[in-house]
CSV table of C-alpha atoms in Angstrom, one decimal:
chain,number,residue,atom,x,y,z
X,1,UNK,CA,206.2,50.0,65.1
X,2,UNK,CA,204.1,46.9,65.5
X,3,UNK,CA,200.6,46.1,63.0
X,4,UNK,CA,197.8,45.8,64.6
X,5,UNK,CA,197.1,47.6,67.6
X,6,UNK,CA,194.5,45.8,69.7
X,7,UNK,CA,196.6,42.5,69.8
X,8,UNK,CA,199.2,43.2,72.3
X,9,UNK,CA,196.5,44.6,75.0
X,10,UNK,CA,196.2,41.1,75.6
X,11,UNK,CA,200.2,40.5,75.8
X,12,UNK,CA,201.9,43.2,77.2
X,13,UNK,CA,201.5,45.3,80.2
X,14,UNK,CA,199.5,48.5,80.3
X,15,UNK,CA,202.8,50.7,80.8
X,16,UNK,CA,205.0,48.7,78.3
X,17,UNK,CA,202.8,48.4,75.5
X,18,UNK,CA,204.5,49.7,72.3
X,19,UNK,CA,203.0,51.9,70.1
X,20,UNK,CA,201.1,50.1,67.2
X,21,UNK,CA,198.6,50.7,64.4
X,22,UNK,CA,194.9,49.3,63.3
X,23,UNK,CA,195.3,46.8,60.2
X,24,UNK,CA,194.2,49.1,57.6
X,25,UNK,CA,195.8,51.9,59.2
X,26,UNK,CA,198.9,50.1,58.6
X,27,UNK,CA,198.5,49.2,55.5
X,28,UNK,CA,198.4,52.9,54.2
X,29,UNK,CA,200.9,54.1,56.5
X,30,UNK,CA,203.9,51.7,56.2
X,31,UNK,CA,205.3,49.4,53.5
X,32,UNK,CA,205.8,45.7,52.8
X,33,UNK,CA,209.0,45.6,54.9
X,34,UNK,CA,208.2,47.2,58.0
X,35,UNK,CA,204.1,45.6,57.8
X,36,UNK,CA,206.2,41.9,57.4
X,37,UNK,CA,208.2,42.6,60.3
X,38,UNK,CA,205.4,42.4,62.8
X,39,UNK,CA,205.0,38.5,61.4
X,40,UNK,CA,207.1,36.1,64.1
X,41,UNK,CA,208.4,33.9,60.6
X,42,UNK,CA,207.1,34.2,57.1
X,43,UNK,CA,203.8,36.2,56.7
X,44,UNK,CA,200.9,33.9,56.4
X,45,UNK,CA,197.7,36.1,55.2
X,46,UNK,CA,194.6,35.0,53.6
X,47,UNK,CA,192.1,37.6,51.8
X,48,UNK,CA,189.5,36.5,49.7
X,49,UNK,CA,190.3,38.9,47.4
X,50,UNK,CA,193.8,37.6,46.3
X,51,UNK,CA,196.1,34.3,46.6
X,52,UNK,CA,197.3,33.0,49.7
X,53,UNK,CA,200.2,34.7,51.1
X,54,UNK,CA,202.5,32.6,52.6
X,55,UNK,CA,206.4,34.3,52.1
X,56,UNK,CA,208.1,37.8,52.0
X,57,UNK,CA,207.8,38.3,47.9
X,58,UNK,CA,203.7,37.0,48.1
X,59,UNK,CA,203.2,39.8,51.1
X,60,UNK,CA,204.6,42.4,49.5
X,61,UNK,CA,202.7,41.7,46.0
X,62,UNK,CA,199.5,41.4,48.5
X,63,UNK,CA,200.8,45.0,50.2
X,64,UNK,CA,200.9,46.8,46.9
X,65,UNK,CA,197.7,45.6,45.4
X,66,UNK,CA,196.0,46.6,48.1
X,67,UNK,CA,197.7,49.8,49.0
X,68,UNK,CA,196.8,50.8,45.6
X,69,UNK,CA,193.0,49.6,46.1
X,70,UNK,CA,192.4,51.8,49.4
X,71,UNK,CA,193.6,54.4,47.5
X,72,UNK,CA,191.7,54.4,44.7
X,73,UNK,CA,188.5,53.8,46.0
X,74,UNK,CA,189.3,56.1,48.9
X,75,UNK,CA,188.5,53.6,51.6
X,76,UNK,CA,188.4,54.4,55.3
X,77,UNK,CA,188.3,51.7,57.4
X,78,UNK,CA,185.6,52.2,60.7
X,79,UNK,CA,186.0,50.2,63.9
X,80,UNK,CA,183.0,47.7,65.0
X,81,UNK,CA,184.5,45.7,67.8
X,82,UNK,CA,187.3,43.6,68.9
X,83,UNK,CA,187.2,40.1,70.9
X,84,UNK,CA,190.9,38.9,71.7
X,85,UNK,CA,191.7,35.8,74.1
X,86,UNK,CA,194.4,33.2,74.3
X,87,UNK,CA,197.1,34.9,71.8
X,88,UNK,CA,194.2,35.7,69.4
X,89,UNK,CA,192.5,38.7,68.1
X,90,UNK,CA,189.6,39.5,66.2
X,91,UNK,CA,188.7,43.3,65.1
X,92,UNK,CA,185.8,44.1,63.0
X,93,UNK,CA,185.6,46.9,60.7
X,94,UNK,CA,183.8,48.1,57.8
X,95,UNK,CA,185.3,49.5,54.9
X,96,UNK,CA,183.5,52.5,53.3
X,97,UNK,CA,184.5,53.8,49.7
X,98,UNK,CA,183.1,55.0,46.8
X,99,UNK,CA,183.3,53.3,43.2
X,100,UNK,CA,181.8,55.2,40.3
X,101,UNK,CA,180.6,58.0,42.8
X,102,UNK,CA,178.3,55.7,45.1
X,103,UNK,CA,179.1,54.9,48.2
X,104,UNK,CA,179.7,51.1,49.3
X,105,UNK,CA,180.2,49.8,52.7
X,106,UNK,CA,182.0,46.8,53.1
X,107,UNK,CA,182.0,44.7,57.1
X,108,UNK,CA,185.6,42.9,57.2
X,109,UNK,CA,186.3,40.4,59.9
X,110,UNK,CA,190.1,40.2,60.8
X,111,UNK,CA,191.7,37.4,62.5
X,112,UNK,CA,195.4,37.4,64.1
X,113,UNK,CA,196.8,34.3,65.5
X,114,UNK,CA,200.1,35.6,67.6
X,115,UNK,CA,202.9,33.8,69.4
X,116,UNK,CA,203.5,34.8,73.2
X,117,UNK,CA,206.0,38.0,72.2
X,118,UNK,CA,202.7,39.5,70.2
X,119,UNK,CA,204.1,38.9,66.6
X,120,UNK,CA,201.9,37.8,63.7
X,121,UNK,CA,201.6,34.4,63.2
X,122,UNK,CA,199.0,34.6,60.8
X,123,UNK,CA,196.3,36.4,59.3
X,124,UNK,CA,192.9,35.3,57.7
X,125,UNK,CA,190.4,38.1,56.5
X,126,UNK,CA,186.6,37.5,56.0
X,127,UNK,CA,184.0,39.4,54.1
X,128,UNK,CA,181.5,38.6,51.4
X,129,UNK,CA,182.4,39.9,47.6
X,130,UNK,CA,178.7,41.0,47.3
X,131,UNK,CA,178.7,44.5,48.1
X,132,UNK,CA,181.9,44.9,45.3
X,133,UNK,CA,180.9,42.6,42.7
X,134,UNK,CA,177.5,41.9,43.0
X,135,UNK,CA,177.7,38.2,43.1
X,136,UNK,CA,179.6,35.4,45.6
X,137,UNK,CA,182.9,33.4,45.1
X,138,UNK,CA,183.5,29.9,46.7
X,139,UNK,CA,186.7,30.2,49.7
X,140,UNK,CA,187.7,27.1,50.3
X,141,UNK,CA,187.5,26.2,54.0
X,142,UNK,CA,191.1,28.1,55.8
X,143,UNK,CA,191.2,26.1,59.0
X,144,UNK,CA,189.7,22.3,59.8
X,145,UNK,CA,187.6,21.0,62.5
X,146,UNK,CA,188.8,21.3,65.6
X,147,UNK,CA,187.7,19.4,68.8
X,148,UNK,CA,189.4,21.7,70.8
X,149,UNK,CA,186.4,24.2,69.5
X,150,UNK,CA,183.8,23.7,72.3
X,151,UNK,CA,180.7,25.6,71.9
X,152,UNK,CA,180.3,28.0,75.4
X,153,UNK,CA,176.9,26.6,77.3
X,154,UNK,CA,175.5,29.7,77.1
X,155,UNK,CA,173.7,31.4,74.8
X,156,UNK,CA,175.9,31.7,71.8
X,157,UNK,CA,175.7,27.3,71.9
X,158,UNK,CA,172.1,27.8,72.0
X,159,UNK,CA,172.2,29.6,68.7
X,160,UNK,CA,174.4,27.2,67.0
X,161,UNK,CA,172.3,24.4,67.8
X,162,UNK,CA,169.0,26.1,66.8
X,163,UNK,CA,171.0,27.3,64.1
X,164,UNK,CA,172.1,23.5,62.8
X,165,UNK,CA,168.3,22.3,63.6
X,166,UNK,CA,166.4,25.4,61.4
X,167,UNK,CA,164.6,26.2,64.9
X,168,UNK,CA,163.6,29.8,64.4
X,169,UNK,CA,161.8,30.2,67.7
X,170,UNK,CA,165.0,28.5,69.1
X,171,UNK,CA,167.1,31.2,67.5
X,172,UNK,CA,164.7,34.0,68.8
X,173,UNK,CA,165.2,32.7,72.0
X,174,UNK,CA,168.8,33.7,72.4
X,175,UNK,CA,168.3,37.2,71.1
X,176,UNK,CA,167.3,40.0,73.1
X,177,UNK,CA,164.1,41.9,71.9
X,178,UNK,CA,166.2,44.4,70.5
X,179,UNK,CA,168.9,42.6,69.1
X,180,UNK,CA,170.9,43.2,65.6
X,181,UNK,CA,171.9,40.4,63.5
X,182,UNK,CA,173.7,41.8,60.2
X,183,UNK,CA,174.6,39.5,57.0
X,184,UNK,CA,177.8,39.7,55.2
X,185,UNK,CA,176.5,41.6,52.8
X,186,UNK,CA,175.7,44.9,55.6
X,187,UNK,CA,174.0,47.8,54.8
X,188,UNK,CA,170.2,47.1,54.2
X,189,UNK,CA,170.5,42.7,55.0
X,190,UNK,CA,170.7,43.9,58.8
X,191,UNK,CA,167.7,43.1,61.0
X,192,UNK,CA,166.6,44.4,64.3
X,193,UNK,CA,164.5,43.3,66.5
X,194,UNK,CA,161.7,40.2,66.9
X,195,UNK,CA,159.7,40.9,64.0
X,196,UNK,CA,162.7,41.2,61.2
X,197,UNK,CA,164.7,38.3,63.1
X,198,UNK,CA,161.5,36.3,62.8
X,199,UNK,CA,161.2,37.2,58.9
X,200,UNK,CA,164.9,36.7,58.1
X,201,UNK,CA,165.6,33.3,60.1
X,202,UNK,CA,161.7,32.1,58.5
X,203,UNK,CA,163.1,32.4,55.4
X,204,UNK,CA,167.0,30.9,55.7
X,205,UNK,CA,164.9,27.6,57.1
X,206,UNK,CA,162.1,27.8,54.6
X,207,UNK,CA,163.3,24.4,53.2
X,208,UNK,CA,162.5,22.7,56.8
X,209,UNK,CA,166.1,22.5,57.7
X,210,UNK,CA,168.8,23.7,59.3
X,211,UNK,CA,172.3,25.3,58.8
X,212,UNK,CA,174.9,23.4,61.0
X,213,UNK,CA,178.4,25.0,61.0
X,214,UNK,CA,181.7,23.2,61.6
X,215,UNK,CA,183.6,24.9,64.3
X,216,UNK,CA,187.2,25.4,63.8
X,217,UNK,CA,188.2,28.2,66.3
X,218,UNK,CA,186.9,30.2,68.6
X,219,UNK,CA,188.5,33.3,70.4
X,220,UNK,CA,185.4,34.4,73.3
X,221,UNK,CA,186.2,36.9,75.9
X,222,UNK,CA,183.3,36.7,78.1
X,223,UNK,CA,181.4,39.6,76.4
X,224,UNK,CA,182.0,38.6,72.7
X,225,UNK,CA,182.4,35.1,70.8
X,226,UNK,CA,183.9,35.0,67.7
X,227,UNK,CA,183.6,31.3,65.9
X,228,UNK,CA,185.5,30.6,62.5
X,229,UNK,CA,184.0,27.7,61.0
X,230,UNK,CA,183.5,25.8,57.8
X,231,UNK,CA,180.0,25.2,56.1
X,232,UNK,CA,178.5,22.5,54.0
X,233,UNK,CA,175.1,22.0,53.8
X,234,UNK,CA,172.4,25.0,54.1
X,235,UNK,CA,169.3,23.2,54.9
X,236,UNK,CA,168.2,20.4,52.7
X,237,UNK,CA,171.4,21.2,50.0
X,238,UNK,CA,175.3,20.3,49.8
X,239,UNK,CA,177.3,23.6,48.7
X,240,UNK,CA,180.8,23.3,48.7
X,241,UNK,CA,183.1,23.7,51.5
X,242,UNK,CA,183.7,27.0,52.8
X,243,UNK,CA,185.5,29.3,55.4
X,244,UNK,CA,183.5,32.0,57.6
X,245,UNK,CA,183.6,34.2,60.6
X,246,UNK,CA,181.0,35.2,62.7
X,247,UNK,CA,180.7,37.0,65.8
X,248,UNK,CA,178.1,37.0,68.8
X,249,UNK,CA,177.9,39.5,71.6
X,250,UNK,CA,176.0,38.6,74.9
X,251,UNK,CA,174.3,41.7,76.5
X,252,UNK,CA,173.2,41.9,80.2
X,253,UNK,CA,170.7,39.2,80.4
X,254,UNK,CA,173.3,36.8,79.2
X,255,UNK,CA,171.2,36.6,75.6
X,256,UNK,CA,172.7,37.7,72.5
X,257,UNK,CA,172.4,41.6,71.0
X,258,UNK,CA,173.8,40.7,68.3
X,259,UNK,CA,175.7,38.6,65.5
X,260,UNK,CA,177.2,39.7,63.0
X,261,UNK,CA,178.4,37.5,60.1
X,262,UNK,CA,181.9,37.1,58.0
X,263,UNK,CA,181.2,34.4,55.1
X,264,UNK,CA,180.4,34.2,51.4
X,265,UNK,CA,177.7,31.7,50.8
X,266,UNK,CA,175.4,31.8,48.1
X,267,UNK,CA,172.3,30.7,49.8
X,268,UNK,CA,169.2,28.2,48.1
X,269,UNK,CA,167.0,30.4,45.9
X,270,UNK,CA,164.7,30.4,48.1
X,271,UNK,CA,166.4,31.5,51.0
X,272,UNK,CA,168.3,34.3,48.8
X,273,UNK,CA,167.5,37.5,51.3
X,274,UNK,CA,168.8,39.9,48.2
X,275,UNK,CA,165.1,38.9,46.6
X,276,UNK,CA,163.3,41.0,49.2
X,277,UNK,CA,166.1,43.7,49.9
């Protein structure tokens, strides 16, 4: 049975699609074997929370820990959104368990590279290690620069470029009056609407300066955009290098109703949105 349901829409016809299971579904279902059979070569995975996996022994260490993590937190896994274009596939969901009897929720980005059959090529998982720890952890950038990622001239290049300049009424611009744009973190660091976007994007640029991103890939399907990117500077200081995922939905106006973002930055002081939350 192949992992990861939503990427052979894209491949195979309607009738002819095999059956298939979601990413954490998998995970809990089947075991190391039959989860690195749905790879085209040797699994290639890369989760924040553990080494890089790049053979069959890595995978099935990666398998076990984290078989044994959804189960002891009981964590259920609930569906956001999926973009998928070009023999790649984002899905979005967030992970909801309890540690210590509280309940934590947990926005994971998921992104499948696949060769033209639908197998795994490889897999690179995004979230922040906030809402589990508390604090951040530096991921080294996964993927480089690529010319071949060209910002759409719509509204999601619009953002990026107010984005990179610290324009806040340029980022409000793109947005819908009613538009969502959640942190890494989720839960309470999302913001809707004029008024909170105003407040939250005031204070990323309350340096005087932008936060450009390095595009590395993007998989866009019309309705969504999903950019993986690298990031270096946040305003006015140098951080180090480091991977990230977000994704931008256009509504019917052709503006944005929301982003939703996949990174781990430890932002300035003063731009530190956990102060006010």
């Amino acid at each position: 049975m192949p992992w990861f349901p939503e990427s052979s829409s894209l491949l195979f016809p309607a009738d002819s699609s095999p059956a298939q299971l979601p990413f954490f579904e998998g995970l809990l279902e089947l075991d190391a074997d039959e989860l690195s059979s749905s790879f085209a070569g040797e699994p290639k995975l890369d989760d924040p929370r553990h080494h890089p996996v790049r053979d069959v022994n890595s995978f099935a260490d990666w398998v076990r820990k984290t078989q044994l993590w959804l189960s002891a937190e009981q964590v259920h896994a609930w569906p956001v959104d999926i973009v998928e274009h070009d023999g790649r596939v984002v899905e979005e969901v967030v992970l909801k368990l309890v540690r210590d009897g509280s309940p934590i929720e947990l926005p994971v980005a998921i992104a499948s590279d696949l060769d033209d059959t639908g197998r795994l090529v490889a897999v690179r998982l995004y979230h922040s290690l906030w809402p589990l720890t508390g604090g951040h952890e530096v991921r080294a950038p996964l993927l480089k620069v690529s010319p071949d990622a060209k910002l759409p001239d719509d509204a999601v290049g619009d953002y990026q470029r107010a984005l990179a300049a610290g324009s806040v009424d340029g980022v409000l611009a793109v947005f819908e009056e009613n538009a969502t744009v959640r942190e890494p973190a989720g839960g309470a660091y999302s913001y809707h609407g004029t008024n909170e976007l105003r407040h939250i994007y005031t204070s990323m640029f309350t340096d005087g300066a932008g936060i450009p991103l390095e595009h590395c890939q993007l998989t866009d399907d019309g309705r969504a955009c999903a950019i993986e990117y690298n990031i270096r500077k946040w305003g006015h200081h140098s951080i180090p290098p480091q991977a990230g995922l977000a994704v931008y939905v256009r509504g019917a106006t052709g503006r944005l109703v929301s982003a939703r973002i996949y990174d781990d930055v430890d932002p300035p002081t003063a731009s530190d949105s956990s102060h006010s939350v």
